[in-house]
XYZ file of C-alpha atoms in Angstrom:
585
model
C 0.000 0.000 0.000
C 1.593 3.039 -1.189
C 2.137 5.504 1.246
C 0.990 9.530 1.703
C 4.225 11.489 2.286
C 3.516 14.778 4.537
C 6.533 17.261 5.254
C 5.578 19.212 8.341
C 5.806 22.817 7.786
C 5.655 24.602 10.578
C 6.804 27.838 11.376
C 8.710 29.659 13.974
C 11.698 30.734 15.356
C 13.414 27.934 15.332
C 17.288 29.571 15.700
C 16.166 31.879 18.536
C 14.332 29.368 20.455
C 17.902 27.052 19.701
C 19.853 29.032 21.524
C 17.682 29.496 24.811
C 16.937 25.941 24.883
C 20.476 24.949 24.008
C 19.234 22.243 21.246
C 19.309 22.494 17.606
C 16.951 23.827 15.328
C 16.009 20.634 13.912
C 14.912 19.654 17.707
C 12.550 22.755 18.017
C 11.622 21.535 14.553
C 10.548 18.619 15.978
C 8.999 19.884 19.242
C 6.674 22.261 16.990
C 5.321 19.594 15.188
C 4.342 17.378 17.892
C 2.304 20.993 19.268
C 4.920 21.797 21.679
C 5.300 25.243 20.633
C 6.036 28.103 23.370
C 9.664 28.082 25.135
C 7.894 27.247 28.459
C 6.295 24.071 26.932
C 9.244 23.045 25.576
C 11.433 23.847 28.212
C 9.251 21.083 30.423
C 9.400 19.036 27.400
C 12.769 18.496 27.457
C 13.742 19.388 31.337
C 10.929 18.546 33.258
C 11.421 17.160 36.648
C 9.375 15.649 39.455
C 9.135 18.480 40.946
C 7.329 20.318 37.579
C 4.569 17.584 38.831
C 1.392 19.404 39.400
C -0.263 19.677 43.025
C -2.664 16.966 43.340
C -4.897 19.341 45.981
C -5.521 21.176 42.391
C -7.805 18.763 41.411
C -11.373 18.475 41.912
C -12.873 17.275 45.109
C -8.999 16.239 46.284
C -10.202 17.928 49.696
C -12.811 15.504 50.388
C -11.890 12.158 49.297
C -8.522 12.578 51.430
C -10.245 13.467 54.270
C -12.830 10.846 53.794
C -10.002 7.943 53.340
C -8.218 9.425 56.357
C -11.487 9.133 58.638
C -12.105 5.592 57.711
C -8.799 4.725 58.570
C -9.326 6.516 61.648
C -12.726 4.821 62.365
C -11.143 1.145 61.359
C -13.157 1.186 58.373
C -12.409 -1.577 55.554
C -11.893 -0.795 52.067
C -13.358 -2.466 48.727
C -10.970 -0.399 45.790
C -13.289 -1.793 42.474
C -10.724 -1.571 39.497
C -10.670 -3.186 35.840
C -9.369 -6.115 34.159
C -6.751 -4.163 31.716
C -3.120 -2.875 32.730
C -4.106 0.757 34.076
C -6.581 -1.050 36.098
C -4.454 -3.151 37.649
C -1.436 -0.621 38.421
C -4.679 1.955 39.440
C -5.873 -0.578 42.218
C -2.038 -1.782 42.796
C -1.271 2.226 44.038
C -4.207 2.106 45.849
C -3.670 -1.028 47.766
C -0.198 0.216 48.463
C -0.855 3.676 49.305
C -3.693 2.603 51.422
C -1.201 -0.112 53.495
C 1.094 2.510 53.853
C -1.119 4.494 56.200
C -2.690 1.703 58.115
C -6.035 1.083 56.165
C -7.110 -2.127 54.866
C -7.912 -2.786 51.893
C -8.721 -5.271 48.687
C -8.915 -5.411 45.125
C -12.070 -6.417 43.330
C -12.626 -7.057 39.723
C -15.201 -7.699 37.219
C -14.974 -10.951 35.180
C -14.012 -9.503 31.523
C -16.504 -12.214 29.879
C -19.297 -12.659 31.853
C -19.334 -9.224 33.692
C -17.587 -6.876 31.359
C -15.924 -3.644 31.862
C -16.480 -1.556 35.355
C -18.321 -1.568 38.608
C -20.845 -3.748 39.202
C -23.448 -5.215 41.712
C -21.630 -8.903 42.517
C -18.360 -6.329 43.781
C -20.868 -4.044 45.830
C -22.427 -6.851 47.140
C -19.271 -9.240 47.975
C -17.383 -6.332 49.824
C -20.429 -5.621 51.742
C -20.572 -9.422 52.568
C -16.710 -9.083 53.566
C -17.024 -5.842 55.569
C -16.391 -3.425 53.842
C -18.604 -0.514 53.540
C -15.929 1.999 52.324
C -15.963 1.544 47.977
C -13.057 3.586 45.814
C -13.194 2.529 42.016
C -10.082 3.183 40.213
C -10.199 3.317 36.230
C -13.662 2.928 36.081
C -17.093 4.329 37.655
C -17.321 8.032 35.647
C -20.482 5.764 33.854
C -21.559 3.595 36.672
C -24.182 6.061 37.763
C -26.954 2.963 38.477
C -23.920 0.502 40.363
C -22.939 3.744 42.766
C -26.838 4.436 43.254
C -26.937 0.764 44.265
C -23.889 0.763 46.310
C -25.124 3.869 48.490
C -28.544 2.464 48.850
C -26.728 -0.083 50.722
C -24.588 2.392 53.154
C -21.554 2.466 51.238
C -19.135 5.337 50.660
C -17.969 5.818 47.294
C -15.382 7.609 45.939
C -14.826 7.145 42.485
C -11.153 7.939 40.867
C -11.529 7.602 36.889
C -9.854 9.433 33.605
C -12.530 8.918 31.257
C -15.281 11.198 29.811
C -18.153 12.386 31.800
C -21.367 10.609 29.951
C -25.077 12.282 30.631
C -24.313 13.031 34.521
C -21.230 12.100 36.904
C -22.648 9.314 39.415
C -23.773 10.341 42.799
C -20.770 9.390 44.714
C -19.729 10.998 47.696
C -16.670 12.726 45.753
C -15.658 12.307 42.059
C -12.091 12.773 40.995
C -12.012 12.825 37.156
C -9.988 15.357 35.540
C -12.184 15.031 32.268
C -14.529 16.525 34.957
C -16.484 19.675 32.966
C -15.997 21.847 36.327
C -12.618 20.503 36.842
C -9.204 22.944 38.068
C -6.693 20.441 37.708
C -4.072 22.009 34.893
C -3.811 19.073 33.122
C -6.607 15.816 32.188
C -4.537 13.674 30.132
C -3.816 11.315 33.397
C -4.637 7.494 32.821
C -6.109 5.756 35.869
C -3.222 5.459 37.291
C -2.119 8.690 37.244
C -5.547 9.915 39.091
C -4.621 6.971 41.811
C -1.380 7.827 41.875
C -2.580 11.744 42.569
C -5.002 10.669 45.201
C -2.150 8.604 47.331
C 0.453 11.630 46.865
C -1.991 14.093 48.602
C -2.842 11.334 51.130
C 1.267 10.879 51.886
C 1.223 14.715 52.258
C -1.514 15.274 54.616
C -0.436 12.283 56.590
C 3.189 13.252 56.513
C 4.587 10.165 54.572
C 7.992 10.741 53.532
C 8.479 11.517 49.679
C 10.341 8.735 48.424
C 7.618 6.686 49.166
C 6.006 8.843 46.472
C 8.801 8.055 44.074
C 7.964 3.964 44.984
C 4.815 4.414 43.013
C 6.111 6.017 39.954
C 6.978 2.702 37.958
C 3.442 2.026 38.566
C 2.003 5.059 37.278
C 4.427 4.936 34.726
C 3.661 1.311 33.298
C 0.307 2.654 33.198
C 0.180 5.369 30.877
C 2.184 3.749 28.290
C 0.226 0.279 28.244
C -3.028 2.534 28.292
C -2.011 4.533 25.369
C -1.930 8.133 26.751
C -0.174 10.543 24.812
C 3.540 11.853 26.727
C 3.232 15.248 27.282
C 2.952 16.999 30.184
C 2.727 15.130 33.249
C 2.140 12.409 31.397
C 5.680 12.303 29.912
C 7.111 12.917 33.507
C 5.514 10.211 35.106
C 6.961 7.879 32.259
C 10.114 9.211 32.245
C 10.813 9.166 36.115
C 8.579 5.852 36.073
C 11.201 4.039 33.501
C 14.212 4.985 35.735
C 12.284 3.225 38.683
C 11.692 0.231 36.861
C 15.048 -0.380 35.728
C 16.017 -0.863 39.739
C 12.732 -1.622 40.910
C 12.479 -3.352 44.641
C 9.224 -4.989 43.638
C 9.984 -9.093 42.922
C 7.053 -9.666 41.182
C 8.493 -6.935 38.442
C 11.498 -8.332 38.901
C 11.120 -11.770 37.862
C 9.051 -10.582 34.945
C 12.213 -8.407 33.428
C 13.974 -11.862 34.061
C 11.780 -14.030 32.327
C 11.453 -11.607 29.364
C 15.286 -11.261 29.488
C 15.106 -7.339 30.366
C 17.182 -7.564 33.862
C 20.028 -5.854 32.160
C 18.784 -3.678 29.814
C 17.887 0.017 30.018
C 13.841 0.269 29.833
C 12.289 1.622 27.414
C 8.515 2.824 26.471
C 8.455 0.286 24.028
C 9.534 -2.601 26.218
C 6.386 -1.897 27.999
C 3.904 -1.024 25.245
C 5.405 -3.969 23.759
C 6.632 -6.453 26.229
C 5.766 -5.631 29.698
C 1.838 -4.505 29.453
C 0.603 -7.172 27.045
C 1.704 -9.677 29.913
C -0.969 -8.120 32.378
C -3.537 -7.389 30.540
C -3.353 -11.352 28.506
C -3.968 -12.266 32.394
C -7.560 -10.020 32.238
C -8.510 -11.226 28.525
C -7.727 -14.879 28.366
C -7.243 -16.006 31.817
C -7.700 -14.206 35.099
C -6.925 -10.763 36.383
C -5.861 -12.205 40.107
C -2.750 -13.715 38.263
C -1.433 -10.043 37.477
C -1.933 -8.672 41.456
C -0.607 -12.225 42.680
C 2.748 -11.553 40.667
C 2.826 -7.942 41.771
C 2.363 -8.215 45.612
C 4.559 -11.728 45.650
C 7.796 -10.949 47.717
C 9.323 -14.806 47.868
C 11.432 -14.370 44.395
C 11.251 -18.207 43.767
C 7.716 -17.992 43.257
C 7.764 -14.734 41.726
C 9.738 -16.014 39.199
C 7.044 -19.216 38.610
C 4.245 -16.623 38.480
C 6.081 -14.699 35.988
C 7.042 -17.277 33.395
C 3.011 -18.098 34.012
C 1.774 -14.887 32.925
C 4.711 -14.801 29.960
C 2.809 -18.366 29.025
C -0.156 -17.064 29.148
C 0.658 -13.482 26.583
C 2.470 -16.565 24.292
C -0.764 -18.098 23.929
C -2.957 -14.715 23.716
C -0.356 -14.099 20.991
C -1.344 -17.255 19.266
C -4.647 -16.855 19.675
C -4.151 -13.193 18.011
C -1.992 -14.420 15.370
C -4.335 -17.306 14.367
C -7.557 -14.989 14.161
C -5.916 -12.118 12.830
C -4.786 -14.685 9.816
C -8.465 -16.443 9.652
C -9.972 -12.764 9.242
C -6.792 -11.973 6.166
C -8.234 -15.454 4.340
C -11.740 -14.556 4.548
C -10.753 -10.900 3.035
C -8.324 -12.467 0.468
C -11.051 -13.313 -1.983
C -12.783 -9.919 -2.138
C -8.985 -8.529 -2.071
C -7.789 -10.486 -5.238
C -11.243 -9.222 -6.791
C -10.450 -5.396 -5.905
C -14.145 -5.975 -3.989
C -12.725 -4.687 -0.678
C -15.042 -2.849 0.939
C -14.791 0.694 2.423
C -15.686 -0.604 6.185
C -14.402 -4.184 6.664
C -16.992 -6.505 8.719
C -15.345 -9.997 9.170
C -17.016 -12.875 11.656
C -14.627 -15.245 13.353
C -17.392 -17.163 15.460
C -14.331 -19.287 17.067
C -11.855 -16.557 18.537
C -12.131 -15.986 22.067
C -14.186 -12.283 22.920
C -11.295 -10.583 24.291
C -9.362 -10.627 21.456
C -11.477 -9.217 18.656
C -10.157 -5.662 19.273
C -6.712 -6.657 18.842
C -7.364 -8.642 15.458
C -9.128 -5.568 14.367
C -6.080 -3.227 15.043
C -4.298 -5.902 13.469
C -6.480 -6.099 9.975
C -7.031 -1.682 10.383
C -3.286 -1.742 9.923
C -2.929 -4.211 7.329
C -5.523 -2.488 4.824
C -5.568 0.828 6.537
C -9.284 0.536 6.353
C -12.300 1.095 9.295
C -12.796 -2.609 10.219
C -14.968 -4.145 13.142
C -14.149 -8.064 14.104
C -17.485 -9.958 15.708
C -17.459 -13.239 17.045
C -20.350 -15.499 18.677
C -21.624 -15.257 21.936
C -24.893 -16.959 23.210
C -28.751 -16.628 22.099
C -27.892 -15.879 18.833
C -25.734 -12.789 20.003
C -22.322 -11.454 17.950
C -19.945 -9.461 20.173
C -17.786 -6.870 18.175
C -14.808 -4.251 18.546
C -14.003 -1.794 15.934
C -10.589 0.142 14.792
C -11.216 3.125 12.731
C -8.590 5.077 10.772
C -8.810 9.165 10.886
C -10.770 9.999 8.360
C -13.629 8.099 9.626
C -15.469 9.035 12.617
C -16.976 5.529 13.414
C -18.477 6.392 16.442
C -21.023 9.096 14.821
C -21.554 6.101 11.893
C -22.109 3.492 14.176
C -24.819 5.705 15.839
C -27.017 5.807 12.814
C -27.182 1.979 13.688
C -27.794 2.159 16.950
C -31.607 0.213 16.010
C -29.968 -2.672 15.050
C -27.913 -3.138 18.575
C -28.122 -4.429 22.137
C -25.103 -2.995 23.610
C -23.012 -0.192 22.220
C -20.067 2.405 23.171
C -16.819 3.767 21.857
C -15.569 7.080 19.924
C -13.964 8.226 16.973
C -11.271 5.908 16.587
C -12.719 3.056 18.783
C -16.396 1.453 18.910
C -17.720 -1.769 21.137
C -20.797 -3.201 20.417
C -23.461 -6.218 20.747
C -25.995 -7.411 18.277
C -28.232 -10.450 16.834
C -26.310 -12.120 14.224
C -29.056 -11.943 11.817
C -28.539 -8.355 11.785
C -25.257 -8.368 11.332
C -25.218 -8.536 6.860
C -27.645 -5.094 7.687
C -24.983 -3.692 9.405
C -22.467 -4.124 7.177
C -25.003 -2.963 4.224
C -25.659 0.294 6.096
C -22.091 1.044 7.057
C -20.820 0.829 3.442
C -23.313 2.887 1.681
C -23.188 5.279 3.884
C -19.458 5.627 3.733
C -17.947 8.824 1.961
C -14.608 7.436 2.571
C -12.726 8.001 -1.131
C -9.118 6.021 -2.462
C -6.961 8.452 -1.383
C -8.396 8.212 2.460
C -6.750 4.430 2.284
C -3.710 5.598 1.953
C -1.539 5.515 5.394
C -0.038 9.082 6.341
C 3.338 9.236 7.427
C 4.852 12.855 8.631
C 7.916 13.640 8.135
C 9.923 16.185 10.730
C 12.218 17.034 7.554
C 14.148 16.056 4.924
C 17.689 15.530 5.847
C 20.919 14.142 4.629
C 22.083 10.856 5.726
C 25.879 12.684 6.458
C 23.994 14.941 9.282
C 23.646 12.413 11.103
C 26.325 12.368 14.482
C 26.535 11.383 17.962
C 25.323 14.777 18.659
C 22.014 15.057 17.043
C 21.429 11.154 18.302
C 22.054 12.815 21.821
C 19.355 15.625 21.224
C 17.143 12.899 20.292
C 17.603 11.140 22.892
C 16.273 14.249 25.079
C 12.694 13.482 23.429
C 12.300 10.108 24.963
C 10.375 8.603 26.298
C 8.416 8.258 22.370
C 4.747 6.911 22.349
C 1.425 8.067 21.707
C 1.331 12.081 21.162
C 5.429 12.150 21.100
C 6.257 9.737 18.497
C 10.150 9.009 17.146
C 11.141 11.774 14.816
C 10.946 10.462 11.091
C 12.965 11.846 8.736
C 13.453 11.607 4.654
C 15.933 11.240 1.410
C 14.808 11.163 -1.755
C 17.705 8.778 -3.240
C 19.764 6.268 -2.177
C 21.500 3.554 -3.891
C 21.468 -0.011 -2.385
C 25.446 -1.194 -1.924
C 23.881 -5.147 -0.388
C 21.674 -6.860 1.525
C 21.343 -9.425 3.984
C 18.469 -11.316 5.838
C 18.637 -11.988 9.618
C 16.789 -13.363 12.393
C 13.936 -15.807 12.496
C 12.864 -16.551 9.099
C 14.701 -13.418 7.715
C 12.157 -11.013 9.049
C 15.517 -7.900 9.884
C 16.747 -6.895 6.546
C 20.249 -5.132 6.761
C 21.464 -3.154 3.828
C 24.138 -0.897 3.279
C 23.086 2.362 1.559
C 24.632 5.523 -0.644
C 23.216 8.813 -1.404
C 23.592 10.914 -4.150
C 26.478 12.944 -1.837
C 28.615 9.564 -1.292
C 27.367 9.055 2.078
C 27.391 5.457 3.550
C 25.869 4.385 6.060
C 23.891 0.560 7.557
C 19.959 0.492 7.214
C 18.188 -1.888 9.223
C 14.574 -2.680 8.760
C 12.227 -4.717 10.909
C 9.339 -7.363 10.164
C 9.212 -5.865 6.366
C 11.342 -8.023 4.713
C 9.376 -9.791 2.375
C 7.291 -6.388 1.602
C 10.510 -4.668 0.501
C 11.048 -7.573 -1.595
C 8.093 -7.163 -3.429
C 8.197 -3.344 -3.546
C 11.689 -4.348 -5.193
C 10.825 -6.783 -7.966
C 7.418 -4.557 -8.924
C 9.272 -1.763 -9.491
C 12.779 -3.124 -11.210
C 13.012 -7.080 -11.232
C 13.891 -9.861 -9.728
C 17.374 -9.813 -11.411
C 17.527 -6.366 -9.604
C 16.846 -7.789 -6.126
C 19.314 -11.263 -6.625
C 22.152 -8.116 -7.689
C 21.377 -6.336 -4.377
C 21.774 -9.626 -2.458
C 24.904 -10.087 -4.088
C 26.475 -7.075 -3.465
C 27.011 -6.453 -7.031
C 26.063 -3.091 -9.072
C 22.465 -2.770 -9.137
C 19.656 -0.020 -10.385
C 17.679 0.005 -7.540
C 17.131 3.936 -6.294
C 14.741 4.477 -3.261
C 13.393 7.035 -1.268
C 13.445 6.059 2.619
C 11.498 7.628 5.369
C 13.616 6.995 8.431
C 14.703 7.076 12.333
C 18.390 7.642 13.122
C 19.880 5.245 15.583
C 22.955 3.569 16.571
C 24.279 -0.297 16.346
C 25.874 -1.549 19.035
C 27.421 -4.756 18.328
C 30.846 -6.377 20.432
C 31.333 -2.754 22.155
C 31.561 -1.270 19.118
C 28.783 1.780 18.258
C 27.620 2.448 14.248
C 25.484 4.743 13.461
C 22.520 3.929 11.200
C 18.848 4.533 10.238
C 16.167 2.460 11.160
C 13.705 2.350 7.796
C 10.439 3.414 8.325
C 8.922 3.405 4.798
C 9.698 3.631 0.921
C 9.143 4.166 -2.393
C 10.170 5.656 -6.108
C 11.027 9.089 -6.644
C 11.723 9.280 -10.235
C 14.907 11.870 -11.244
């Protein structure tokens, strides 16, 4: 799929704003274009501390739910903390539990069951801590929509103090104190926390009031940290503090359970990254939430003995190998069922594909997984019971398929989402309708198919140096909202190639530009799609020659990320590929 090529143009003073910030202009390029754009923003962007961490009395109703927790405690009260099945809601009830140990209140973790329950609060967890004595409810990542559950849960005697990040629906619930900083009326400076983050700001205004000392603060940031990556929150502001701050904990954490997990997934030595936990880390909890249970992920993380710590880790590692089966086995079953209308340039504008085999939890990933492959809207169902399909969609940004879904709400039982994200349940029967309705109502055109990429800027290959990997480097951590710069050359002539790793899937080639420059490529999981690219556009005599290392015509464009190899204690630099294509002369 060929891809749209976008050169970010922004202005500004990019040489002034160099020299205050003592970067280069290519890194205030950069900042601008990811809408970091006055000297104060960017100063935090790039220097930011802990201490640049806003108060969390700022935030809405703060006051009272501290003062509530602290006269439970102080009345021997028991508390129920009602989280979620995926990563922030684990790490969101984790800071709880440990925040609320730390002052002498006790506490447990409930959780719905993903399947039979679904997402959020519900009456089984009001009713079993009630049973268990406890009287005292805080939700963590969830409860902003469970306006009935909290009604219930009150009716009964309960407080309730609900700590959640996402949007306000119709009205907040009638808890005894809210904290939500997508609140309408809210003062808090910034609402891009996850779960965590709000948990994490409820327990460091509970450590100030009762006097806790601050590293205990800085015990929780890993937590908070793992959090807003896994969740997918875009790092900036606090956001990209916590993560930052929360990666340097993690890399020496004292917790076993995390430990053992780096061991298993051989990351005891290695400097952590974002993408070790968007990648690596988080998929291991929340696998636990969608294919087996949650209490595996909060057994691993309060386990202190490091034998068994290490036996609950290579567990949930087993258990993210076989959700990444199960993935990899659906997402291909949905690619064969597409492959006919494919070969017969049939696609549709909204792909609607029914696995009625693949476990529930994992439709949303197989649809991320098919979005990306066709860059297309696509919603995954598979069967439920009484003649029910269960779906989750992936949209791409030129369709809102939230607003389209709406104008088939008649044919559902159950639906939610937004723009880029929809949930929903209906009769099978239904289900061709659906898919009828979606596509002719789609003004979605060719050139809306085509992926985006954004480039920072063109550049050279020979300004590349240690010193503008350095200034880089001051971005990190990359993710959501701050993603790794990308940068692009028109022409480049391939010197060789080489396949390594697992069935060839890292490509290594040495490269030339049109200045003499030389330097390694390196390009990830694209192998065989650069081989095709190849042979389309000059032969497959072209591609053997580039193998070979002998003279060749091949002349690409790359879009790419400068990095360096490490190999034997030696460093090279070299670019990462991100993309290509033909640029004719």
């Amino acid at each position: 799929m060929r891809e749209k090529w976008i050169v970010e143009a922004k202005k500004g003073d990019f040489n002034g704003l160099s020299a205050k910030l003592k970067v280069s202009p290519l890194a205030v390029r950069c900042l601008m274009n990811r809408g970091v754009e006055s000297e104060q923003e960017m100063q935090e962007f790039l220097y930011g501390t802990l201490d640049d961490l806003h108060d969390p009395f700022l935030m809405k109703g703060m006051d009272e739910a501290v003062r509530e927790i602290v006269k439970a405690r102080e009345q021997g009260r028991k508390v129920a903390i009602a989280s979620d099945f995926d990563c922030d809601g684990i790490f969101s009830a984790y800071i709880l539990w440990k925040g609320f140990q730390k002052i002498g209140l006790d506490s447990e973790i409930f959780t719905p069951d993903r399947v039979k329950e679904g997402y959020g609060l519900n009456r089984r967890i009001v009713d079993e801590a009630l049973a268990g004595g406890r009287d005292f409810l805080v939700t963590c990542d969830n409860g902003i929509a469970a306006n009935e559950e909290v009604d219930y849960a009150k009716k009964l005697g309960m407080t309730v103090i609900v700590t959640d990040h996402h949007e306000v629906q119709e009205q907040m619930p009638a808890a005894d104190v809210v904290l939500d900083p997508k609140r309408d009326d809210e003062t808090y400076p910034f609402h891009g926390l996850c779960g965590a983050g709000v948990a994490f700001k409820l327990i460091c205004a509970l450590y100030d009031v009762q006097q806790v000392p601050a590293e205990a603060k800085d015990e929780l940031l890993e937590y908070a940290g793992i959090a807003t990556v896994a969740d997918v929150m875009e790092l900036q502001g606090e956001n990209r503090i916590l993560v930052k701050y929360g990666l340097q904990a993690l890399s020496h954490t004292k917790n076993t359970g995390l430990r053992a997990l780096l061991k298993v997934q051989g990351l005891d030595d290695k400097e952590i990254t974002a993408g070790h936990i968007g990648f690596i880390l988080g998929p291991c909890f929340n696998a636990a939430g969608r294919i087996a249970t949650v209490a595996e992920s909060f057994s691993l993380l309060m386990e202190e003995d490091e034998e068994k710590a290490l036996e609950k880790a290579e567990k949930l590692k087993e258990i993210n190998e076989s959700r990444k089966q199960m993935t990899e086995d659906g997402a291909e079953e949905a690619y064969l069922k597409l492959a006919e209308k494919e070969n017969e340039n049939k696609l549709p504008k909204v792909l609607i594909v029914l696995l009625p085999d693949t476990h529930e939890s994992l439709v949303g990933i197989i649809a991320g997984r098919v979005k990306e492959r066709y860059n297309r809207p696509t919603i995954v169902f598979t069967e439920t019971e009484d003649g029910l399909v269960k779906g989750s969609g992936r949209s791409i940004e030129a369709y809102d398929m939230f607003h389209e879904l709406l104008a088939c709400k008649d044919l559902m039982e159950r639906f939610g989402g937004h723009k880029m994200a929809a949930g929903m349940t209906l009769h099978r029967k239904d289900l061709p309708e659906l898919e009828k309705r979606l596509n002719e109502n789609c003004v979605l055109t060719e050139e809306d198919f085509r992926p985006v990429v954004r480039i920072d800027a063109p550049m050279p290959i020979g300004y590349i140096t240690e010193t503008l990997l350095s200034e880089i480097e001051k971005m990190e951590p990359f993710g959501v909202g701050n993603p790794k710069p990308i940068f692009a050359e028109q022409h480049f002539r391939i010197l060789s190639g080489r396949k390594f790793g697992q069935e060839g899937t890292v490509l290594k080639l040495q490269v030339q530009n049109d200045a003499g420059n030389r330097i390694g490529a390196v390009c990830f999981r694209r192998t065989e799609e650069f081989e095709q690219f190849v042979i389309a556009e000059w032969g497959e005599a072209e591609l053997k020659r580039m193998y070979e290392g002998r003279e060749n015509l091949l002349d690409i464009a790359f879009t790419y990320y400068p990095s360096v190899n490490e190999y034997n204690g030696r460093r090279e630099l070299q670019i990462q590929i991100a993309g290509w294509c033909r640029i004719p002369r």
